[in-house]
Structures are given as C-alpha cells and as structure tokens.
Amino acid sequence: MDHADHVRLLRDGVPTEPGVWADLGSGTGAFTLALADLLGPGATIYSVDRDADALRRQERAMQARFPTTTLHLLVADFTRPLPLPQLDGIVMANSLHFVRDKEPVLRLIRSYLRPGGRLLLVEYDTDHGNRWVPYPLSYDTWEFLAARAGFTATRLLAVHPSRYFHRIYSAASERGEDSARPS
C-alpha cells in the first residue's frame, strides 16, 4: 500500500475542516500522514506509539510533507490512560489487532472523544490471526464490538486487497451518547 491507498481508506471518515485527532499505534506514521493530508493545514494530531524511533522517523516525514500540521508525539501504550485533550477523531490502523481483550481498551479510547467524535478503524477483515497479527477482527465482529463499547453509526468506509488476509477494511464509528446514570 502507498500514501494514496492510506488516504483512500480514511477519506470518507475524515471531515474537511481541520480538528484535533489522534493516531493510536501509529508506528512510522503512514496513516498519520494520510490523516494530515485529509485534515489540511491547521490540524493537530497526537501520534501515539511505544516505539520512540518510529515516532522520530514519523516526525521527520511530517515536517517535510505537512509542516502546517501540529504534531504531538507520545511514546506510550494506547491500552493505558493517555494525557490527551478531547478529540474530534481517532485513527487506529492495524493496531487494535495486537489487543486480546478489546472492549475495555475501546471504552478507554471512547472517553477521549468529544460527543459525536469519530473512531476510524483500519483492520484485516478476518477473525483468525497469526503470530504477526494475533487478534484481528472482521468488519462483522467490529460492528458488534463497537456497539458493546458505546459506539454508534458504525459504517464500512472502504476495502483494499491484502496478500495476507484477503482484504483490509476501514470503518467509522461515532462516540455514542453517555447513558443517564440513576440518581
């Protein structure tokens, strides 16, 4: 896949106005760059990964290609609480498949989103992993899991062929309203 493919996978889930977004498990930033391209000048992106070297490479690429995007790098594990502001959106591209128990992590991630904020997921469309992609989730599984974790309006955005697991999909889900707590 190249930059155009990354952009195509995210395009229908990203608004045209800049905002404050995060890329969780961003690696060297292929999807961070696509997000910056789609959000345009003035966007702010928090890029989170456990690999500091990957984030440094990403920072150089962002400065060269999208110098008007504000990039905040966080060397951290997205499965633990993060010091993030309320976000307009979050991208998780090929990162959730490393998490076995996804629902608690998704509830944490949902808490970072402002009401109506979006989670864009890019994932292999299978429920059977291997040692490199241990816990992927098909789109059908994502629809079910997203609803359990408090997301609404889940929709398939795009698919792309994959030589490893037939295809990759992207999906958008919105932060659902918090249910009223009994008094």
mmCIF file with all atom_site columns, C-alpha atoms in Angstrom:
data_model
loop_
_atom_site.group_PDB
_atom_site.id
_atom_site.type_symbol
_atom_site.label_atom_id
_atom_site.label_alt_id
_atom_site.label_comp_id
_atom_site.label_asym_id
_atom_site.label_entity_id
_atom_site.label_seq_id
_atom_site.pdbx_PDB_ins_code
_atom_site.Cartn_x
_atom_site.Cartn_y
_atom_site.Cartn_z
_atom_site.occupancy
_atom_site.B_iso_or_equiv
_atom_site.pdbx_formal_charge
_atom_site.auth_seq_id
_atom_site.auth_comp_id
_atom_site.auth_asym_id
_atom_site.auth_atom_id
_atom_site.pdbx_PDB_model_num
ATOM 1   C CA . MET A 1 1   ? 0.000   0.000   0.000  1.00 0.00 ? 1   MET A CA 1
ATOM 2   C CA . ASP A 1 2   ? 1.099   3.551   -0.650 1.00 0.00 ? 2   ASP A CA 1
ATOM 3   C CA . HIS A 1 3   ? 0.060   7.002   0.558  1.00 0.00 ? 3   HIS A CA 1
ATOM 4   C CA . ALA A 1 4   ? -2.858  7.205   -1.898 1.00 0.00 ? 4   ALA A CA 1
ATOM 5   C CA . ASP A 1 5   ? -4.213  3.893   -0.556 1.00 0.00 ? 5   ASP A CA 1
ATOM 6   C CA . HIS A 1 6   ? -3.937  5.112   3.040  1.00 0.00 ? 6   HIS A CA 1
ATOM 7   C CA . VAL A 1 7   ? -5.763  8.323   2.139  1.00 0.00 ? 7   VAL A CA 1
ATOM 8   C CA . ARG A 1 8   ? -8.483  6.380   0.300  1.00 0.00 ? 8   ARG A CA 1
ATOM 9   C CA . LEU A 1 9   ? -9.085  4.132   3.317  1.00 0.00 ? 9   LEU A CA 1
ATOM 10  C CA . LEU A 1 10  ? -9.631  7.153   5.598  1.00 0.00 ? 10  LEU A CA 1
ATOM 11  C CA . ARG A 1 11  ? -11.167 9.713   3.214  1.00 0.00 ? 11  ARG A CA 1
ATOM 12  C CA . ASP A 1 12  ? -14.883 9.096   3.805  1.00 0.00 ? 12  ASP A CA 1
ATOM 13  C CA . GLY A 1 13  ? -14.461 9.211   7.583  1.00 0.00 ? 13  GLY A CA 1
ATOM 14  C CA . VAL A 1 14  ? -12.479 12.443  7.896  1.00 0.00 ? 14  VAL A CA 1
ATOM 15  C CA . PRO A 1 15  ? -14.224 15.835  7.775  1.00 0.00 ? 15  PRO A CA 1
ATOM 16  C CA . THR A 1 16  ? -12.854 18.549  5.535  1.00 0.00 ? 16  THR A CA 1
ATOM 17  C CA . GLU A 1 17  ? -12.180 21.017  8.353  1.00 0.00 ? 17  GLU A CA 1
ATOM 18  C CA . PRO A 1 18  ? -9.059  20.693  10.498 1.00 0.00 ? 18  PRO A CA 1
ATOM 19  C CA . GLY A 1 19  ? -9.522  19.480  14.033 1.00 0.00 ? 19  GLY A CA 1
ATOM 20  C CA . VAL A 1 20  ? -7.773  17.676  16.859 1.00 0.00 ? 20  VAL A CA 1
ATOM 21  C CA . TRP A 1 21  ? -7.175  13.999  16.163 1.00 0.00 ? 21  TRP A CA 1
ATOM 22  C CA . ALA A 1 22  ? -5.019  11.143  17.431 1.00 0.00 ? 22  ALA A CA 1
ATOM 23  C CA . ASP A 1 23  ? -3.415  8.167   15.720 1.00 0.00 ? 23  ASP A CA 1
ATOM 24  C CA . LEU A 1 24  ? -3.077  5.339   18.248 1.00 0.00 ? 24  LEU A CA 1
ATOM 25  C CA . GLY A 1 25  ? -0.397  2.765   17.495 1.00 0.00 ? 25  GLY A CA 1
ATOM 26  C CA . SER A 1 26  ? 0.887   4.991   14.705 1.00 0.00 ? 26  SER A CA 1
ATOM 27  C CA . GLY A 1 27  ? 4.273   3.377   14.049 1.00 0.00 ? 27  GLY A CA 1
ATOM 28  C CA . THR A 1 28  ? 6.246   5.326   11.449 1.00 0.00 ? 28  THR A CA 1
ATOM 29  C CA . GLY A 1 29  ? 3.119   7.264   10.546 1.00 0.00 ? 29  GLY A CA 1
ATOM 30  C CA . ALA A 1 30  ? 1.697   6.007   7.251  1.00 0.00 ? 30  ALA A CA 1
ATOM 31  C CA . PHE A 1 31  ? -1.843  6.748   8.417  1.00 0.00 ? 31  PHE A CA 1
ATOM 32  C CA . THR A 1 32  ? -0.767  9.837   10.376 1.00 0.00 ? 32  THR A CA 1
ATOM 33  C CA . LEU A 1 33  ? 0.470   11.294  7.082  1.00 0.00 ? 33  LEU A CA 1
ATOM 34  C CA . ALA A 1 34  ? -2.794  10.327  5.371  1.00 0.00 ? 34  ALA A CA 1
ATOM 35  C CA . LEU A 1 35  ? -4.764  11.964  8.179  1.00 0.00 ? 35  LEU A CA 1
ATOM 36  C CA . ALA A 1 36  ? -2.689  15.161  7.914  1.00 0.00 ? 36  ALA A CA 1
ATOM 37  C CA . ASP A 1 37  ? -3.291  15.193  4.161  1.00 0.00 ? 37  ASP A CA 1
ATOM 38  C CA . LEU A 1 38  ? -7.063  14.889  4.651  1.00 0.00 ? 38  LEU A CA 1
ATOM 39  C CA . LEU A 1 39  ? -7.409  17.339  7.547  1.00 0.00 ? 39  LEU A CA 1
ATOM 40  C CA . GLY A 1 40  ? -5.364  20.017  5.839  1.00 0.00 ? 40  GLY A CA 1
ATOM 41  C CA . PRO A 1 41  ? -3.451  22.997  7.256  1.00 0.00 ? 41  PRO A CA 1
ATOM 42  C CA . GLY A 1 42  ? -4.112  23.880  10.863 1.00 0.00 ? 42  GLY A CA 1
ATOM 43  C CA . ALA A 1 43  ? -4.884  20.377  12.093 1.00 0.00 ? 43  ALA A CA 1
ATOM 44  C CA . THR A 1 44  ? -3.471  18.999  15.334 1.00 0.00 ? 44  THR A CA 1
ATOM 45  C CA . ILE A 1 45  ? -2.551  15.320  15.566 1.00 0.00 ? 45  ILE A CA 1
ATOM 46  C CA . TYR A 1 46  ? -1.435  13.389  18.646 1.00 0.00 ? 46  TYR A CA 1
ATOM 47  C CA . SER A 1 47  ? 0.594   10.438  17.445 1.00 0.00 ? 47  SER A CA 1
ATOM 48  C CA . VAL A 1 48  ? 0.955   7.611   19.976 1.00 0.00 ? 48  VAL A CA 1
ATOM 49  C CA . ASP A 1 49  ? 3.265   4.628   19.739 1.00 0.00 ? 49  ASP A CA 1
ATOM 50  C CA . ARG A 1 50  ? 5.529   2.647   22.054 1.00 0.00 ? 50  ARG A CA 1
ATOM 51  C CA . ASP A 1 51  ? 8.447   2.885   19.594 1.00 0.00 ? 51  ASP A CA 1
ATOM 52  C CA . ALA A 1 52  ? 10.295  6.192   20.040 1.00 0.00 ? 52  ALA A CA 1
ATOM 53  C CA . ASP A 1 53  ? 12.469  5.577   16.946 1.00 0.00 ? 53  ASP A CA 1
ATOM 54  C CA . ALA A 1 54  ? 9.375   5.081   14.773 1.00 0.00 ? 54  ALA A CA 1
ATOM 55  C CA . LEU A 1 55  ? 7.918   8.328   16.101 1.00 0.00 ? 55  LEU A CA 1
ATOM 56  C CA . ARG A 1 56  ? 11.144  10.207  15.314 1.00 0.00 ? 56  ARG A CA 1
ATOM 57  C CA . ARG A 1 57  ? 11.026  8.937   11.705 1.00 0.00 ? 57  ARG A CA 1
ATOM 58  C CA . GLN A 1 58  ? 7.376   9.949   11.546 1.00 0.00 ? 58  GLN A CA 1
ATOM 59  C CA . GLU A 1 59  ? 8.185   13.427  12.850 1.00 0.00 ? 59  GLU A CA 1
ATOM 60  C CA . ARG A 1 60  ? 10.751  13.994  10.078 1.00 0.00 ? 60  ARG A CA 1
ATOM 61  C CA . ALA A 1 61  ? 8.271   12.861  7.405  1.00 0.00 ? 61  ALA A CA 1
ATOM 62  C CA . MET A 1 62  ? 5.526   15.090  8.809  1.00 0.00 ? 62  MET A CA 1
ATOM 63  C CA . GLN A 1 63  ? 7.810   18.136  8.945  1.00 0.00 ? 63  GLN A CA 1
ATOM 64  C CA . ALA A 1 64  ? 8.842   17.570  5.336  1.00 0.00 ? 64  ALA A CA 1
ATOM 65  C CA . ARG A 1 65  ? 5.354   16.944  3.906  1.00 0.00 ? 65  ARG A CA 1
ATOM 66  C CA . PHE A 1 66  ? 2.872   18.677  6.231  1.00 0.00 ? 66  PHE A CA 1
ATOM 67  C CA . PRO A 1 67  ? 4.687   21.467  8.074  1.00 0.00 ? 67  PRO A CA 1
ATOM 68  C CA . THR A 1 68  ? 1.435   23.313  8.937  1.00 0.00 ? 68  THR A CA 1
ATOM 69  C CA . THR A 1 69  ? 0.087   20.341  10.906 1.00 0.00 ? 69  THR A CA 1
ATOM 70  C CA . THR A 1 70  ? 0.780   20.489  14.639 1.00 0.00 ? 70  THR A CA 1
ATOM 71  C CA . LEU A 1 71  ? 2.138   17.088  15.654 1.00 0.00 ? 71  LEU A CA 1
ATOM 72  C CA . HIS A 1 72  ? 2.413   15.937  19.264 1.00 0.00 ? 72  HIS A CA 1
ATOM 73  C CA . LEU A 1 73  ? 4.360   12.709  19.764 1.00 0.00 ? 73  LEU A CA 1
ATOM 74  C CA . LEU A 1 74  ? 3.603   10.469  22.734 1.00 0.00 ? 74  LEU A CA 1
ATOM 75  C CA . VAL A 1 75  ? 5.767   7.452   23.472 1.00 0.00 ? 75  VAL A CA 1
ATOM 76  C CA . ALA A 1 76  ? 3.115   5.409   25.224 1.00 0.00 ? 76  ALA A CA 1
ATOM 77  C CA . ASP A 1 77  ? 0.938   2.303   25.194 1.00 0.00 ? 77  ASP A CA 1
ATOM 78  C CA . PHE A 1 78  ? -2.567  3.185   23.995 1.00 0.00 ? 78  PHE A CA 1
ATOM 79  C CA . THR A 1 79  ? -4.064  0.438   26.171 1.00 0.00 ? 79  THR A CA 1
ATOM 80  C CA . ARG A 1 80  ? -3.298  2.616   29.229 1.00 0.00 ? 80  ARG A CA 1
ATOM 81  C CA . PRO A 1 81  ? -4.657  6.088   30.067 1.00 0.00 ? 81  PRO A CA 1
ATOM 82  C CA . LEU A 1 82  ? -3.121  8.845   27.942 1.00 0.00 ? 82  LEU A CA 1
ATOM 83  C CA . PRO A 1 83  ? -2.791  12.609  28.535 1.00 0.00 ? 83  PRO A CA 1
ATOM 84  C CA . LEU A 1 84  ? -4.976  13.626  25.593 1.00 0.00 ? 84  LEU A CA 1
ATOM 85  C CA . PRO A 1 85  ? -7.413  16.514  25.171 1.00 0.00 ? 85  PRO A CA 1
ATOM 86  C CA . GLN A 1 86  ? -10.961 15.891  23.960 1.00 0.00 ? 86  GLN A CA 1
ATOM 87  C CA . LEU A 1 87  ? -10.553 14.735  20.380 1.00 0.00 ? 87  LEU A CA 1
ATOM 88  C CA . ASP A 1 88  ? -12.588 15.181  17.221 1.00 0.00 ? 88  ASP A CA 1
ATOM 89  C CA . GLY A 1 89  ? -11.373 11.818  16.000 1.00 0.00 ? 89  GLY A CA 1
ATOM 90  C CA . ILE A 1 90  ? -9.059  8.883   16.449 1.00 0.00 ? 90  ILE A CA 1
ATOM 91  C CA . VAL A 1 91  ? -7.423  6.624   13.882 1.00 0.00 ? 91  VAL A CA 1
ATOM 92  C CA . MET A 1 92  ? -6.437  3.079   14.809 1.00 0.00 ? 92  MET A CA 1
ATOM 93  C CA . ALA A 1 93  ? -4.806  1.470   11.782 1.00 0.00 ? 93  ALA A CA 1
ATOM 94  C CA . ASN A 1 94  ? -3.501  -2.063  12.212 1.00 0.00 ? 94  ASN A CA 1
ATOM 95  C CA . SER A 1 95  ? -3.047  -1.552  15.950 1.00 0.00 ? 95  SER A CA 1
ATOM 96  C CA . LEU A 1 96  ? -6.164  -2.961  17.613 1.00 0.00 ? 96  LEU A CA 1
ATOM 97  C CA . HIS A 1 97  ? -5.282  -6.442  16.357 1.00 0.00 ? 97  HIS A CA 1
ATOM 98  C CA . PHE A 1 98  ? -2.499  -6.561  18.961 1.00 0.00 ? 98  PHE A CA 1
ATOM 99  C CA . VAL A 1 99  ? -5.031  -6.306  21.807 1.00 0.00 ? 99  VAL A CA 1
ATOM 100 C CA . ARG A 1 100 ? -6.668  -9.508  23.010 1.00 0.00 ? 100 ARG A CA 1
ATOM 101 C CA . ASP A 1 101 ? -9.305  -8.010  25.332 1.00 0.00 ? 101 ASP A CA 1
ATOM 102 C CA . LYS A 1 102 ? -10.529 -5.151  23.151 1.00 0.00 ? 102 LYS A CA 1
ATOM 103 C CA . GLU A 1 103 ? -13.686 -3.910  24.879 1.00 0.00 ? 103 GLU A CA 1
ATOM 104 C CA . PRO A 1 104 ? -12.049 -2.236  27.935 1.00 0.00 ? 104 PRO A CA 1
ATOM 105 C CA . VAL A 1 105 ? -9.476  -0.575  25.663 1.00 0.00 ? 105 VAL A CA 1
ATOM 106 C CA . LEU A 1 106 ? -12.223 0.659   23.346 1.00 0.00 ? 106 LEU A CA 1
ATOM 107 C CA . ARG A 1 107 ? -14.137 2.132   26.291 1.00 0.00 ? 107 ARG A CA 1
ATOM 108 C CA . LEU A 1 108 ? -10.966 3.987   27.316 1.00 0.00 ? 108 LEU A CA 1
ATOM 109 C CA . ILE A 1 109 ? -10.431 5.208   23.758 1.00 0.00 ? 109 ILE A CA 1
ATOM 110 C CA . ARG A 1 110 ? -14.075 6.307   23.537 1.00 0.00 ? 110 ARG A CA 1
ATOM 111 C CA . SER A 1 111 ? -13.520 8.516   26.609 1.00 0.00 ? 111 SER A CA 1
ATOM 112 C CA . TYR A 1 112 ? -11.012 10.622  24.655 1.00 0.00 ? 112 TYR A CA 1
ATOM 113 C CA . LEU A 1 113 ? -13.596 11.581  22.029 1.00 0.00 ? 113 LEU A CA 1
ATOM 114 C CA . ARG A 1 114 ? -15.818 14.617  22.315 1.00 0.00 ? 114 ARG A CA 1
ATOM 115 C CA . PRO A 1 115 ? -19.538 13.857  21.854 1.00 0.00 ? 115 PRO A CA 1
ATOM 116 C CA . GLY A 1 116 ? -20.010 12.975  18.191 1.00 0.00 ? 116 GLY A CA 1
ATOM 117 C CA . GLY A 1 117 ? -16.277 12.306  17.755 1.00 0.00 ? 117 GLY A CA 1
ATOM 118 C CA . ARG A 1 118 ? -15.235 9.533   15.369 1.00 0.00 ? 118 ARG A CA 1
ATOM 119 C CA . LEU A 1 119 ? -13.125 6.429   15.634 1.00 0.00 ? 119 LEU A CA 1
ATOM 120 C CA . LEU A 1 120 ? -11.696 5.251   12.325 1.00 0.00 ? 120 LEU A CA 1
ATOM 121 C CA . LEU A 1 121 ? -10.549 1.645   12.372 1.00 0.00 ? 121 LEU A CA 1
ATOM 122 C CA . VAL A 1 122 ? -8.352  0.042   9.712  1.00 0.00 ? 122 VAL A CA 1
ATOM 123 C CA . GLU A 1 123 ? -8.104  -3.702  10.180 1.00 0.00 ? 123 GLU A CA 1
ATOM 124 C CA . TYR A 1 124 ? -7.729  -7.057  8.446  1.00 0.00 ? 124 TYR A CA 1
ATOM 125 C CA . ASP A 1 125 ? -11.157 -8.492  7.608  1.00 0.00 ? 125 ASP A CA 1
ATOM 126 C CA . THR A 1 126 ? -10.778 -11.783 9.446  1.00 0.00 ? 126 THR A CA 1
ATOM 127 C CA . ASP A 1 127 ? -11.283 -13.199 12.909 1.00 0.00 ? 127 ASP A CA 1
ATOM 128 C CA . HIS A 1 128 ? -8.341  -15.627 12.650 1.00 0.00 ? 128 HIS A CA 1
ATOM 129 C CA . GLY A 1 129 ? -4.848  -14.323 13.318 1.00 0.00 ? 129 GLY A CA 1
ATOM 130 C CA . ASN A 1 130 ? -1.271  -15.485 13.231 1.00 0.00 ? 130 ASN A CA 1
ATOM 131 C CA . ARG A 1 131 ? 1.834   -14.573 15.222 1.00 0.00 ? 131 ARG A CA 1
ATOM 132 C CA . TRP A 1 132 ? 2.261   -11.230 13.381 1.00 0.00 ? 132 TRP A CA 1
ATOM 133 C CA . VAL A 1 133 ? -1.403  -10.243 13.525 1.00 0.00 ? 133 VAL A CA 1
ATOM 134 C CA . PRO A 1 134 ? -2.593  -12.093 16.629 1.00 0.00 ? 134 PRO A CA 1
ATOM 135 C CA . TYR A 1 135 ? -6.152  -10.799 17.179 1.00 0.00 ? 135 TYR A CA 1
ATOM 136 C CA . PRO A 1 136 ? -7.669  -9.279  14.024 1.00 0.00 ? 136 PRO A CA 1
ATOM 137 C CA . LEU A 1 137 ? -11.383 -8.623  13.776 1.00 0.00 ? 137 LEU A CA 1
ATOM 138 C CA . SER A 1 138 ? -13.639 -8.816  10.772 1.00 0.00 ? 138 SER A CA 1
ATOM 139 C CA . TYR A 1 139 ? -15.978 -5.972  9.937  1.00 0.00 ? 139 TYR A CA 1
ATOM 140 C CA . ASP A 1 140 ? -18.940 -8.008  11.232 1.00 0.00 ? 140 ASP A CA 1
ATOM 141 C CA . THR A 1 141 ? -17.143 -8.511  14.546 1.00 0.00 ? 141 THR A CA 1
ATOM 142 C CA . TRP A 1 142 ? -16.247 -4.809  14.635 1.00 0.00 ? 142 TRP A CA 1
ATOM 143 C CA . GLU A 1 143 ? -19.910 -3.789  14.271 1.00 0.00 ? 143 GLU A CA 1
ATOM 144 C CA . PHE A 1 144 ? -20.834 -5.924  17.284 1.00 0.00 ? 144 PHE A CA 1
ATOM 145 C CA . LEU A 1 145 ? -17.846 -4.888  19.413 1.00 0.00 ? 145 LEU A CA 1
ATOM 146 C CA . ALA A 1 146 ? -18.199 -1.183  18.589 1.00 0.00 ? 146 ALA A CA 1
ATOM 147 C CA . ALA A 1 147 ? -21.808 -1.214  19.795 1.00 0.00 ? 147 ALA A CA 1
ATOM 148 C CA . ARG A 1 148 ? -20.834 -3.017  23.036 1.00 0.00 ? 148 ARG A CA 1
ATOM 149 C CA . ALA A 1 149 ? -18.157 -0.380  23.692 1.00 0.00 ? 149 ALA A CA 1
ATOM 150 C CA . GLY A 1 150 ? -20.600 2.531   23.269 1.00 0.00 ? 150 GLY A CA 1
ATOM 151 C CA . PHE A 1 151 ? -20.012 3.495   19.639 1.00 0.00 ? 151 PHE A CA 1
ATOM 152 C CA . THR A 1 152 ? -22.848 4.177   17.212 1.00 0.00 ? 152 THR A CA 1
ATOM 153 C CA . ALA A 1 153 ? -23.372 4.803   13.495 1.00 0.00 ? 153 ALA A CA 1
ATOM 154 C CA . THR A 1 154 ? -20.745 2.232   12.527 1.00 0.00 ? 154 THR A CA 1
ATOM 155 C CA . ARG A 1 155 ? -20.244 2.039   8.777  1.00 0.00 ? 155 ARG A CA 1
ATOM 156 C CA . LEU A 1 156 ? -17.847 0.487   6.323  1.00 0.00 ? 156 LEU A CA 1
ATOM 157 C CA . LEU A 1 157 ? -15.747 3.122   4.574  1.00 0.00 ? 157 LEU A CA 1
ATOM 158 C CA . ALA A 1 158 ? -13.537 1.231   2.131  1.00 0.00 ? 158 ALA A CA 1
ATOM 159 C CA . VAL A 1 159 ? -11.769 -2.052  1.443  1.00 0.00 ? 159 VAL A CA 1
ATOM 160 C CA . HIS A 1 160 ? -8.354  -2.788  -0.010 1.00 0.00 ? 160 HIS A CA 1
ATOM 161 C CA . PRO A 1 161 ? -6.904  -6.129  -1.147 1.00 0.00 ? 161 PRO A CA 1
ATOM 162 C CA . SER A 1 162 ? -4.344  -7.743  1.152  1.00 0.00 ? 162 SER A CA 1
ATOM 163 C CA . ARG A 1 163 ? -1.944  -10.525 0.299  1.00 0.00 ? 163 ARG A CA 1
ATOM 164 C CA . TYR A 1 164 ? -2.040  -11.724 3.901  1.00 0.00 ? 164 TYR A CA 1
ATOM 165 C CA . PHE A 1 165 ? -5.714  -11.911 4.915  1.00 0.00 ? 165 PHE A CA 1
ATOM 166 C CA . HIS A 1 166 ? -7.675  -11.346 1.688  1.00 0.00 ? 166 HIS A CA 1
ATOM 167 C CA . ARG A 1 167 ? -8.604  -7.728  2.426  1.00 0.00 ? 167 ARG A CA 1
ATOM 168 C CA . ILE A 1 168 ? -8.254  -4.767  4.742  1.00 0.00 ? 168 ILE A CA 1
ATOM 169 C CA . TYR A 1 169 ? -11.237 -2.595  5.603  1.00 0.00 ? 169 TYR A CA 1
ATOM 170 C CA . SER A 1 170 ? -11.728 0.794   7.134  1.00 0.00 ? 170 SER A CA 1
ATOM 171 C CA . ALA A 1 171 ? -14.748 1.667   9.240  1.00 0.00 ? 171 ALA A CA 1
ATOM 172 C CA . ALA A 1 172 ? -16.045 4.730   11.042 1.00 0.00 ? 172 ALA A CA 1
ATOM 173 C CA . SER A 1 173 ? -17.908 4.727   14.346 1.00 0.00 ? 173 SER A CA 1
ATOM 174 C CA . GLU A 1 174 ? -19.116 7.649   16.432 1.00 0.00 ? 174 GLU A CA 1
ATOM 175 C CA . ARG A 1 175 ? -18.967 8.143   20.138 1.00 0.00 ? 175 ARG A CA 1
ATOM 176 C CA . GLY A 1 176 ? -22.496 7.392   21.273 1.00 0.00 ? 176 GLY A CA 1
ATOM 177 C CA . GLU A 1 177 ? -24.231 9.443   23.932 1.00 0.00 ? 177 GLU A CA 1
ATOM 178 C CA . ASP A 1 178 ? -23.482 8.516   27.509 1.00 0.00 ? 178 ASP A CA 1
ATOM 179 C CA . SER A 1 179 ? -26.428 6.789   29.112 1.00 0.00 ? 179 SER A CA 1
ATOM 180 C CA . ALA A 1 180 ? -28.035 8.574   32.009 1.00 0.00 ? 180 ALA A CA 1
ATOM 181 C CA . ARG A 1 181 ? -26.933 7.351   35.405 1.00 0.00 ? 181 ARG A CA 1
ATOM 182 C CA . PRO A 1 182 ? -29.569 6.662   38.025 1.00 0.00 ? 182 PRO A CA 1
ATOM 183 C CA . SER A 1 183 ? -29.638 9.250   40.806 1.00 0.00 ? 183 SER A CA 1
#
